[in-house]
CSV table of C-alpha atoms and ligand atoms in Angstrom, one decimal:
chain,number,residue,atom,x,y,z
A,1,UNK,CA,88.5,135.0,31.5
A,2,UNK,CA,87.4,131.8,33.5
A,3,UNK,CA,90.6,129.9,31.9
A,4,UNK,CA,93.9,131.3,31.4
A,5,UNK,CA,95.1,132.4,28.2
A,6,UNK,CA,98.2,131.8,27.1
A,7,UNK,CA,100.5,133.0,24.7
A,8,UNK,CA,100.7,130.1,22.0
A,9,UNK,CA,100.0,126.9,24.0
A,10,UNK,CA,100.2,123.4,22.0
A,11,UNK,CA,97.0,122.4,19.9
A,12,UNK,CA,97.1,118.9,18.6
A,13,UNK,CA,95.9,118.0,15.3
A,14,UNK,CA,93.8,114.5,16.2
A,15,UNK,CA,96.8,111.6,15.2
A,16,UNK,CA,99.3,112.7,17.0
A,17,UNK,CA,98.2,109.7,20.0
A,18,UNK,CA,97.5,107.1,17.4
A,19,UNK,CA,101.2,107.8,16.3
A,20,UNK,CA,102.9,107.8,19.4
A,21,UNK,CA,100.9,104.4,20.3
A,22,UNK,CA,102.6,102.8,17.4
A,23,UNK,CA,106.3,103.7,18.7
A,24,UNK,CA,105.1,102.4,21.6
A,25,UNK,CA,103.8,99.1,20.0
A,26,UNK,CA,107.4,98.9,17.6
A,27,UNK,CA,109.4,99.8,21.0
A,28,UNK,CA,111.6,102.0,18.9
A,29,UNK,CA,111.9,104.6,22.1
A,30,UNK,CA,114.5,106.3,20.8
A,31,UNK,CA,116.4,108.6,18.6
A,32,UNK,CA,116.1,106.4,15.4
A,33,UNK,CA,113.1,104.7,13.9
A,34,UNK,CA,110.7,105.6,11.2
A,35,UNK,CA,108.6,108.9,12.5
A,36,UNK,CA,111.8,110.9,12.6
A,37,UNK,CA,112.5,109.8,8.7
A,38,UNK,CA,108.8,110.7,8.4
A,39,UNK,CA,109.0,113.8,10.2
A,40,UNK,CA,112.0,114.9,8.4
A,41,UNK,CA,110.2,113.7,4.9
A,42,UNK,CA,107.3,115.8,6.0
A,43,UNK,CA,109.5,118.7,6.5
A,44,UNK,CA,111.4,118.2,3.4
A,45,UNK,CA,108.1,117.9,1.5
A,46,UNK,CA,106.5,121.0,2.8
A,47,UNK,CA,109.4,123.6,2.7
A,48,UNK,CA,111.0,122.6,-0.2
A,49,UNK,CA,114.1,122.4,1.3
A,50,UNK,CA,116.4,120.0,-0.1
A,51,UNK,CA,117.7,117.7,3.3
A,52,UNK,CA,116.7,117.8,6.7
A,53,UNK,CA,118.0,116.4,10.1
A,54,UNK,CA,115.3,116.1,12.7
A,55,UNK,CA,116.8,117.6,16.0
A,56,UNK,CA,116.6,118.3,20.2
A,57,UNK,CA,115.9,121.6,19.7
A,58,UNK,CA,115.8,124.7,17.2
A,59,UNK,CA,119.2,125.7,19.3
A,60,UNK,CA,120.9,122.8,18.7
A,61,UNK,CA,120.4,123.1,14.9
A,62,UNK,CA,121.6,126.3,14.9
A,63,UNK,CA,125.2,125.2,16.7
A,64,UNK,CA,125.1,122.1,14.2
A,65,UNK,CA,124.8,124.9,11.4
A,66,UNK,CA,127.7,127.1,13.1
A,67,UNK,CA,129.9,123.7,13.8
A,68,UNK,CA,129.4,122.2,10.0
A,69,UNK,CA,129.6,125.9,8.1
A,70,UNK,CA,132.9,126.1,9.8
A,71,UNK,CA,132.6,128.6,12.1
A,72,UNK,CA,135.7,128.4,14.6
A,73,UNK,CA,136.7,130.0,17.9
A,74,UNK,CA,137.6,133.9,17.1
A,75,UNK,CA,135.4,134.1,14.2
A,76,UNK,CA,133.0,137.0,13.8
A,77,UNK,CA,129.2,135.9,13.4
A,78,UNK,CA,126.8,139.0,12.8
A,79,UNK,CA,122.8,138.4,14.0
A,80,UNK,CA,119.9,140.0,14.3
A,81,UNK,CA,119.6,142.2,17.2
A,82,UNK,CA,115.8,141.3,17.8
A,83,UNK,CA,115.5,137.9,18.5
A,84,UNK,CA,115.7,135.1,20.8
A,85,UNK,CA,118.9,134.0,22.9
A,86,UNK,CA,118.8,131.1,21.2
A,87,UNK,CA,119.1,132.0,17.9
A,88,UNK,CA,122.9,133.3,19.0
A,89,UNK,CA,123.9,131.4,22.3
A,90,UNK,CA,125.7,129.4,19.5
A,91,UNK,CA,127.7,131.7,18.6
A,92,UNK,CA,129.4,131.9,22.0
A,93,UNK,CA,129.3,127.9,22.2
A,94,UNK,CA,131.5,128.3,19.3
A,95,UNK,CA,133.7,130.3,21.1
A,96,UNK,CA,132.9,133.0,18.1
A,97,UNK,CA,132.0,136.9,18.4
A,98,UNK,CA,128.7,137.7,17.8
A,99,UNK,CA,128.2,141.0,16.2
A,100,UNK,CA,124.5,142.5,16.6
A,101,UNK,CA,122.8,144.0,13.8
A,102,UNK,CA,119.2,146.1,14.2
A,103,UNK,CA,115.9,146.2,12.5
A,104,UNK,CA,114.3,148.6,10.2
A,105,UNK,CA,110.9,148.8,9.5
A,106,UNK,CA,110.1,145.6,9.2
A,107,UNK,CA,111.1,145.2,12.3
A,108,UNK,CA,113.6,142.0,10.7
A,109,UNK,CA,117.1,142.6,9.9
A,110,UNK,CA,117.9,146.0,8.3
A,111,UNK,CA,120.2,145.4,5.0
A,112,UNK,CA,121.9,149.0,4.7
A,113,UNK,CA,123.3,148.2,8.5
A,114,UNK,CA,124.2,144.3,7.2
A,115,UNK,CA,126.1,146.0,4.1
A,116,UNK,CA,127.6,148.2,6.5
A,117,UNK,CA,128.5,145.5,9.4
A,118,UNK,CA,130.3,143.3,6.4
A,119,UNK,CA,132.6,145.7,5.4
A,120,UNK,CA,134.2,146.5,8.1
A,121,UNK,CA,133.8,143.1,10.3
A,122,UNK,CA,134.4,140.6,7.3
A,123,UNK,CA,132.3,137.9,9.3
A,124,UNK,CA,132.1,134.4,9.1
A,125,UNK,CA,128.3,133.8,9.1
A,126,UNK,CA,124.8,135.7,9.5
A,127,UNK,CA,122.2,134.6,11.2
A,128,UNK,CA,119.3,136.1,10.4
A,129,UNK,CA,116.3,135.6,12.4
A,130,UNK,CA,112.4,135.9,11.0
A,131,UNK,CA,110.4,137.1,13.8
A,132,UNK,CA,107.5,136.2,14.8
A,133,UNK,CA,106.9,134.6,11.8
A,134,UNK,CA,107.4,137.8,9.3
A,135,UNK,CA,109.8,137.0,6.5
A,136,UNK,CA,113.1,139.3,6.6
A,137,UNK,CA,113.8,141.4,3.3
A,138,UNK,CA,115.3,138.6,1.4
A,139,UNK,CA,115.9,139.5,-1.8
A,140,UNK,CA,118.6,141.9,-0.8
A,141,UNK,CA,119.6,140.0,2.3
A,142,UNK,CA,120.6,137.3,0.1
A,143,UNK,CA,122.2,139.0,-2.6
A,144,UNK,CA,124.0,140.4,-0.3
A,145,UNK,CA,125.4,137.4,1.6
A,146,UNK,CA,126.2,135.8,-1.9
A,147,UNK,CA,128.2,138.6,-3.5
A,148,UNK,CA,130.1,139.4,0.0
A,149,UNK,CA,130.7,135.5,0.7
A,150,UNK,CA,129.0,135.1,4.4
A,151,UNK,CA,127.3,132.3,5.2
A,152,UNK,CA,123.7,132.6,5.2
A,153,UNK,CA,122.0,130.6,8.6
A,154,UNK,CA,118.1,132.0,8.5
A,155,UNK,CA,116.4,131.6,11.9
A,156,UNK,CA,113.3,130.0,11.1
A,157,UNK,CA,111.9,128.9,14.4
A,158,UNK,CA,109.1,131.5,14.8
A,159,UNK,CA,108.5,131.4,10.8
A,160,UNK,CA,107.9,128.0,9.4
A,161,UNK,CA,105.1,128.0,6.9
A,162,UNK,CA,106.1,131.8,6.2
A,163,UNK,CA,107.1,132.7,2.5
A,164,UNK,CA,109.3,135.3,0.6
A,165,UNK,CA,108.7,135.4,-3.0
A,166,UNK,CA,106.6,132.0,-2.8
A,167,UNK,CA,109.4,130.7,-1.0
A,168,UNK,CA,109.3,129.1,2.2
A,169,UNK,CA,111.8,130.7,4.6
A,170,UNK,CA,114.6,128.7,5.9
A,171,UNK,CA,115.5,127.0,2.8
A,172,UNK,CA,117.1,130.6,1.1
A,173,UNK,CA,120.5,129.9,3.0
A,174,UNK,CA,123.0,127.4,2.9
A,175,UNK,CA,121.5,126.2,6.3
A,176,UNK,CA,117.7,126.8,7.5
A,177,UNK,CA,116.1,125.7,11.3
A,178,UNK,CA,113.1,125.4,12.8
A,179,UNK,CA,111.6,124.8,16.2
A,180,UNK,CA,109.2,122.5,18.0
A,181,UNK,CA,109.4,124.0,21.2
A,182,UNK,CA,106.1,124.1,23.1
A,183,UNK,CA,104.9,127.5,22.2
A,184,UNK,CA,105.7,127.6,18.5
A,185,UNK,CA,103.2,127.0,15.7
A,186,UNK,CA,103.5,123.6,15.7
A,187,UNK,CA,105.0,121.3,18.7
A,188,UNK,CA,106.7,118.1,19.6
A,189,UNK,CA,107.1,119.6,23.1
A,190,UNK,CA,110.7,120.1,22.4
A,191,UNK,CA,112.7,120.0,19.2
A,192,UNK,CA,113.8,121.3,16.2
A,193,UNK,CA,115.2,120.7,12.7
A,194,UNK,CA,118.2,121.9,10.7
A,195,UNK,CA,117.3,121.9,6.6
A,196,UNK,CA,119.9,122.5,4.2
A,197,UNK,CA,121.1,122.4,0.4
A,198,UNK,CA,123.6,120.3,0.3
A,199,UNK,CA,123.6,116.5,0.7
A,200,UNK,CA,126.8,116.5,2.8
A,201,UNK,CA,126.3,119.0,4.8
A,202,UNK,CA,123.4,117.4,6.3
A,203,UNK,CA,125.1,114.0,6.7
A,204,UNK,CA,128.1,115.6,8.5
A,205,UNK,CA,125.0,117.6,11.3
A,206,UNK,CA,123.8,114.3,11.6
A,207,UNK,CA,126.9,112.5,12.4
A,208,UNK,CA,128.0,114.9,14.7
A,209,UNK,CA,124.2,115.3,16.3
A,210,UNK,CA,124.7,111.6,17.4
A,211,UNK,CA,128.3,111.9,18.8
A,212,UNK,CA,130.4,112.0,16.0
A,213,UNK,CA,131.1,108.2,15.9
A,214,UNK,CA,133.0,106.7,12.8
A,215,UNK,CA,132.0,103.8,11.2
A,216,UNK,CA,133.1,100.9,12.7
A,217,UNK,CA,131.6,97.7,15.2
A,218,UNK,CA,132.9,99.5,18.2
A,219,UNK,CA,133.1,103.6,19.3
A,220,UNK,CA,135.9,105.0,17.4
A,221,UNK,CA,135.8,108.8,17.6
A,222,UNK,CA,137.4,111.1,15.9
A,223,UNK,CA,136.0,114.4,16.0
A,224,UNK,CA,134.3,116.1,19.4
A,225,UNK,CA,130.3,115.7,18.6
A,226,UNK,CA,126.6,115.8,20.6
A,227,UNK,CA,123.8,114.1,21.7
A,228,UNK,CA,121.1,116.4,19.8
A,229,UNK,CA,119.4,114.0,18.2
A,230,UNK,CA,115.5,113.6,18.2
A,231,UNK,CA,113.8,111.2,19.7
A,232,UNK,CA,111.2,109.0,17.6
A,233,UNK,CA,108.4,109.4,20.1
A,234,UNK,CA,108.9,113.2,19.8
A,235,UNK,CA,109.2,112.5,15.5
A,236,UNK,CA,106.1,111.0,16.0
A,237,UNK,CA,104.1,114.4,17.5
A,238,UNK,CA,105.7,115.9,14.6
A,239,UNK,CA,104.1,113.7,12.1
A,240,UNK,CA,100.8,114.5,13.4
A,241,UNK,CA,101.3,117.9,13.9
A,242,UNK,CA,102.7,118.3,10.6
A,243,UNK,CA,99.7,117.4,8.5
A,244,UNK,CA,97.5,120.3,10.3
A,245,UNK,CA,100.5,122.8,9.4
A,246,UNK,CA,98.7,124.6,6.8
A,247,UNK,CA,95.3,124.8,8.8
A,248,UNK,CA,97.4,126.4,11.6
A,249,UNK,CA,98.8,129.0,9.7
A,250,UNK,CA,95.5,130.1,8.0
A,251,UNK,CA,94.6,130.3,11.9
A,252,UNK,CA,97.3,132.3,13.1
A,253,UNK,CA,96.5,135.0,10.3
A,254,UNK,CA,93.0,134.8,11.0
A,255,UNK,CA,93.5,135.7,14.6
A,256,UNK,CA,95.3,138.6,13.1
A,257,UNK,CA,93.2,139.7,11.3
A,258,UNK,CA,90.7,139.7,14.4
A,259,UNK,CA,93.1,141.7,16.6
A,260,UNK,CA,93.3,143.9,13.8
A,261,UNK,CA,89.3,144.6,13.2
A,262,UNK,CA,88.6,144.9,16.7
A,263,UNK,CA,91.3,147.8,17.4
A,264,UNK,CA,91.4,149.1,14.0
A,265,UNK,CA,90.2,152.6,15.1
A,266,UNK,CA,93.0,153.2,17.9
A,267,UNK,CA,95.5,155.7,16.4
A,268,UNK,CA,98.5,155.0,18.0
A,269,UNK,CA,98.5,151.2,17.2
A,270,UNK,CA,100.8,150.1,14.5
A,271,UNK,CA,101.1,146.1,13.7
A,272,UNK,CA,104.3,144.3,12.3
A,273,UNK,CA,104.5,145.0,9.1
A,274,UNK,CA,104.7,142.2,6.0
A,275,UNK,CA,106.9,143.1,3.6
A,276,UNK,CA,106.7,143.4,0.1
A,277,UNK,CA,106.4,139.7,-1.5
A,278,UNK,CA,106.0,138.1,1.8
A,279,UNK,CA,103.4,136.1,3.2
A,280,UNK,CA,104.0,135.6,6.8
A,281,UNK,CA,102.4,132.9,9.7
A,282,UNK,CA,101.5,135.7,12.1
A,283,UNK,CA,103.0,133.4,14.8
A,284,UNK,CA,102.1,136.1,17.2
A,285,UNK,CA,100.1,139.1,16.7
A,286,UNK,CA,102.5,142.2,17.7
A,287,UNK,CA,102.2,145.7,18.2
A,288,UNK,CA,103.4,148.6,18.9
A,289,UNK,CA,101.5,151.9,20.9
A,290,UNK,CA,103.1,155.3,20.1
A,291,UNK,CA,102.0,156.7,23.8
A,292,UNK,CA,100.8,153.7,25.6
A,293,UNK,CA,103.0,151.9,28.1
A,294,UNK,CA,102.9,148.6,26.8
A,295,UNK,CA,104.0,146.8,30.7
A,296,UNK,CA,100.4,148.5,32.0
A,297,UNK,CA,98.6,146.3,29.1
A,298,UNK,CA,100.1,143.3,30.0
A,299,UNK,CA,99.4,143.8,34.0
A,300,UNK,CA,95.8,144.7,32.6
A,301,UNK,CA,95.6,141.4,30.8
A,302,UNK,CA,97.5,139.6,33.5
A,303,UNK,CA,94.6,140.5,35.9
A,304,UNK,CA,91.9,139.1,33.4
A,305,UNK,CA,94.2,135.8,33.8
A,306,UNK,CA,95.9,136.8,29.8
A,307,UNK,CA,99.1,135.9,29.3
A,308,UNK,CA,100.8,138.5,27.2
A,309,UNK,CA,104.2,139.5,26.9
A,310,UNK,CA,106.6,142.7,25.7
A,311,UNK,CA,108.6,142.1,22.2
A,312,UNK,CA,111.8,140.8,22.9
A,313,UNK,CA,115.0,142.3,24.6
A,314,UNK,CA,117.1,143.0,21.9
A,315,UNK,CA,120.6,141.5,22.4
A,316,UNK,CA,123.0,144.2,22.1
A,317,UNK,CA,121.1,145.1,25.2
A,318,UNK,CA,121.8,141.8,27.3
A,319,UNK,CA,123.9,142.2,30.4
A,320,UNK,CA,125.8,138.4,28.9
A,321,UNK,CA,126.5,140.8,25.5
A,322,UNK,CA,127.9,143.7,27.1
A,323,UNK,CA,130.7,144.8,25.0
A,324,UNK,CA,129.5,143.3,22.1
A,325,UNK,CA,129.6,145.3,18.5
A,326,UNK,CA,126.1,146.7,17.1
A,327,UNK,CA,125.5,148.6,14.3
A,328,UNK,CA,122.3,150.5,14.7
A,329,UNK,CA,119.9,149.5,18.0
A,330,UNK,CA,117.7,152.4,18.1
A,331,UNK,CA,114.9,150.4,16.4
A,332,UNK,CA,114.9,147.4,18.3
A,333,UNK,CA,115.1,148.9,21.2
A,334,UNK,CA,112.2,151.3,20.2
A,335,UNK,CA,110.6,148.4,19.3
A,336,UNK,CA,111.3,146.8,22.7
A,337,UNK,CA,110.3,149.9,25.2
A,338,UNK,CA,107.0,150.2,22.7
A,339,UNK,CA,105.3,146.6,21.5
A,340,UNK,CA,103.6,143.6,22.7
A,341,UNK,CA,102.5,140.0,22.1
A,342,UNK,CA,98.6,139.2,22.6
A,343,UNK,CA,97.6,136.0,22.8
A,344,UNK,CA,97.6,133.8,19.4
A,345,UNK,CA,97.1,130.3,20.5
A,346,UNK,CA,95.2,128.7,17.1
A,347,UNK,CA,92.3,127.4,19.8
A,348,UNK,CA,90.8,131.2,20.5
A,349,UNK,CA,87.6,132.3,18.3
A,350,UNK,CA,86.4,135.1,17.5
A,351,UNK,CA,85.2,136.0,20.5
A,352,UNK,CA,87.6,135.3,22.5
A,353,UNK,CA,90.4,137.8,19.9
A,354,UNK,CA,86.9,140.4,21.0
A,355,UNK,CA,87.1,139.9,24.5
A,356,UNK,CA,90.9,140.3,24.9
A,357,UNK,CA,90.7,143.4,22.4
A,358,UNK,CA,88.3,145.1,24.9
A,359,UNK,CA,90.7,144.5,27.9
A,360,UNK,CA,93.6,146.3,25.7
A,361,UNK,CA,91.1,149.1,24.7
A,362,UNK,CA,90.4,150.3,28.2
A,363,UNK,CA,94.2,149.8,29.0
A,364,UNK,CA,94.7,152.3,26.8
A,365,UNK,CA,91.8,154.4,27.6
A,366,UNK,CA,92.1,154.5,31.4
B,1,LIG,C1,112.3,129.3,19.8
B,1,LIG,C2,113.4,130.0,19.1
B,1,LIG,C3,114.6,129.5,19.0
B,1,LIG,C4,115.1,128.3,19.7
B,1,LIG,O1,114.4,127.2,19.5
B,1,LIG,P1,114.4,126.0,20.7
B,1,LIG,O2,113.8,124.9,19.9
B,1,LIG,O3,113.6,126.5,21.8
B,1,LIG,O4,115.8,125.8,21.0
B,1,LIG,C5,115.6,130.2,18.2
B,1,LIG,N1,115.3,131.4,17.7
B,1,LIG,C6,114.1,131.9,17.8
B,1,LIG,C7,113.9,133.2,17.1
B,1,LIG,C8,113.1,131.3,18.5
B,1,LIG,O5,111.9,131.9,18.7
């Protein structure tokens, strides 16, 4: 490839400029203004969840969630296994345990192993990550969080747009976030959003996301809080970026669906799965080869100038978890030694999804 390919870089929708030019022209350069009510009304709007707080980062919202659900130093918070470090960094801001959980088939949280891990760790909180934009199994993940009492925190950053049961994901738990970091779906180059059901809750993330202050002329403070607010230049990216969600995520499948064409005669391919009532964003295309090393594809690709990359590192296998509780890991780590990421930026064509496929297929074949 002449240019370098990258994993899921930015692609702007057309308005994003004209929107950032008017917070320039109102001079509202800051965390409040009227594109982060609009990006959070856009949010709202689209997801169906009920009250939104526009954030710094998908991370952030996910301490906010920890901080208002009232998770407390000491407290045992259980999480998926295979995800991000930031989906669970929280936990230890918190001061909490984080207890690992693995994936099943779906690669997402498994729900025997969660029923299991409740029992006998009586946790404060889940958080329960949808990766790489695949829905987790949510009809018994929820029903299981409600009749067991844990809070329910979904990790939405790889999945918004994604649906369960016509559902949007994020907006089944008492808390939902999403991300606008640079490589995900959509982008405001950094940011992220907490979404929840109840009015209050919301209020109380959003006091404490702008340093807790009470209401009064001068800062009175009461309560330890952060600076995690977004800013409205960023809000305004959002905006734009928001009203080509839908186009993206057709993209993202049809990329997919390219991958899948092109390679659909290897054997020892398997893609992640969708499950049962689900209708993911394909965020990423992911596989898995039963015999291939995946780390010779990617130095393959990485010498055509491809970026790809291997699934994640599951956590209970992070040197900053050791000691941690897991129940199960065989699957993610499986998962781990076995898959990889191709390229799923919503700029490639056809052709390009063709090209890479053949650099994969004599990979494998050499
Ligand atoms: C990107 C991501 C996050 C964190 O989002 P930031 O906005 O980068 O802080 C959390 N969890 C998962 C699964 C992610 O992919």
């Amino acid at each position: 490839m002449d240019k370098r390919v990258f994993l899921s870089p930015p692609d702007m929708g057309g308005s994003e400029p004209d929107y950032v030019k008017e917070v320039f022209e109102s001079n509202y350069i800051a965390p409040i203004g009227q594109f982060v009510d609009r990006f959070e009304r856009a949010v709202v709007s689209f997801t169906g969840a009920e009250h939104a707080v526009a954030l710094s980062s998908g991370t952030a919202a996910i301490h906010l969630a920890l901080r208002v659900g009232g998770v407390e130093r000491g407290d045992r918070v259980l999480a998926s296994t295979f995800t991000f470090i930031g989906s669970v960094a929280p936990i230890l801001y918190q001061n909490a345990e984080p207890v690992f959980i693995d994936s099943d088939e779906s690669w997402n949280l498994d729900p025997t192993l969660l029923e299991e891990a409740i029992e006998r760790e009586k946790p404060k909180a889940l958080i329960l990550t949808h990766l790489y934009g695949q829905s987790a199994k949510m009809e018994e993940i929820v029903q299981i969080c409600e009749e067991k009492g844990v809070l329910l925190i979904e990790d939405a950053a790889e999945s918004l747009g994604a649906t369960y049961g016509g559902k949007q994901t994020g907006t089944f738990g008492r808390f939902g976030i999403y991300s606008f970091n640079g490589n995900k779906i959509i982008t405001t180059g950094g940011g992220g959003m907490l979404v929840g059901a109840k009015a209050e809750d919301i209020e109380k993330a959003r006091k404490l996301s702008t340093q807790a202050r009470e209401e009064a002329i001068w800062y009175e403070h009461t309560e330890v809080g952060y600076n995690y607010r977004m800013s409205n230049v960023l809000a305004a990216i959002g905006v734009g970026q928001m009203e080509v969600l839908p186009e993206r995520i057709e993209k993202k499948r049809k990329i997919f669906e390219w991958y899948r064409e092109s390679l659909e005669d290897i054997e020892e391919i398997s893609w992640m799965p969708e499950v049962e009532k689900s209708r993911g964003n394909r965020w990423l295309t992911t596989l898995t080869f039963e015999k291939t090393d995946p780390f010779e594809v990617i130095g393959a690709l990485e010498r055509k100038n491809v970026e790809s990359r291997p699934l994640w590192k599951p956590m209970h296998m992070q040197p900053l978890f050791r000691g941690a509780r897991a129940y199960g890991g065989g699957v993610s780590e499986k998962l781990f030694a076995r898959g990889l990421c191709l390229p799923s930026g919503t700029s490639l064509e056809k052709e390009d999804v063709e090209k890479i496929s053949a650099i994969v297929r004599e990979a494998i074949c050499s």
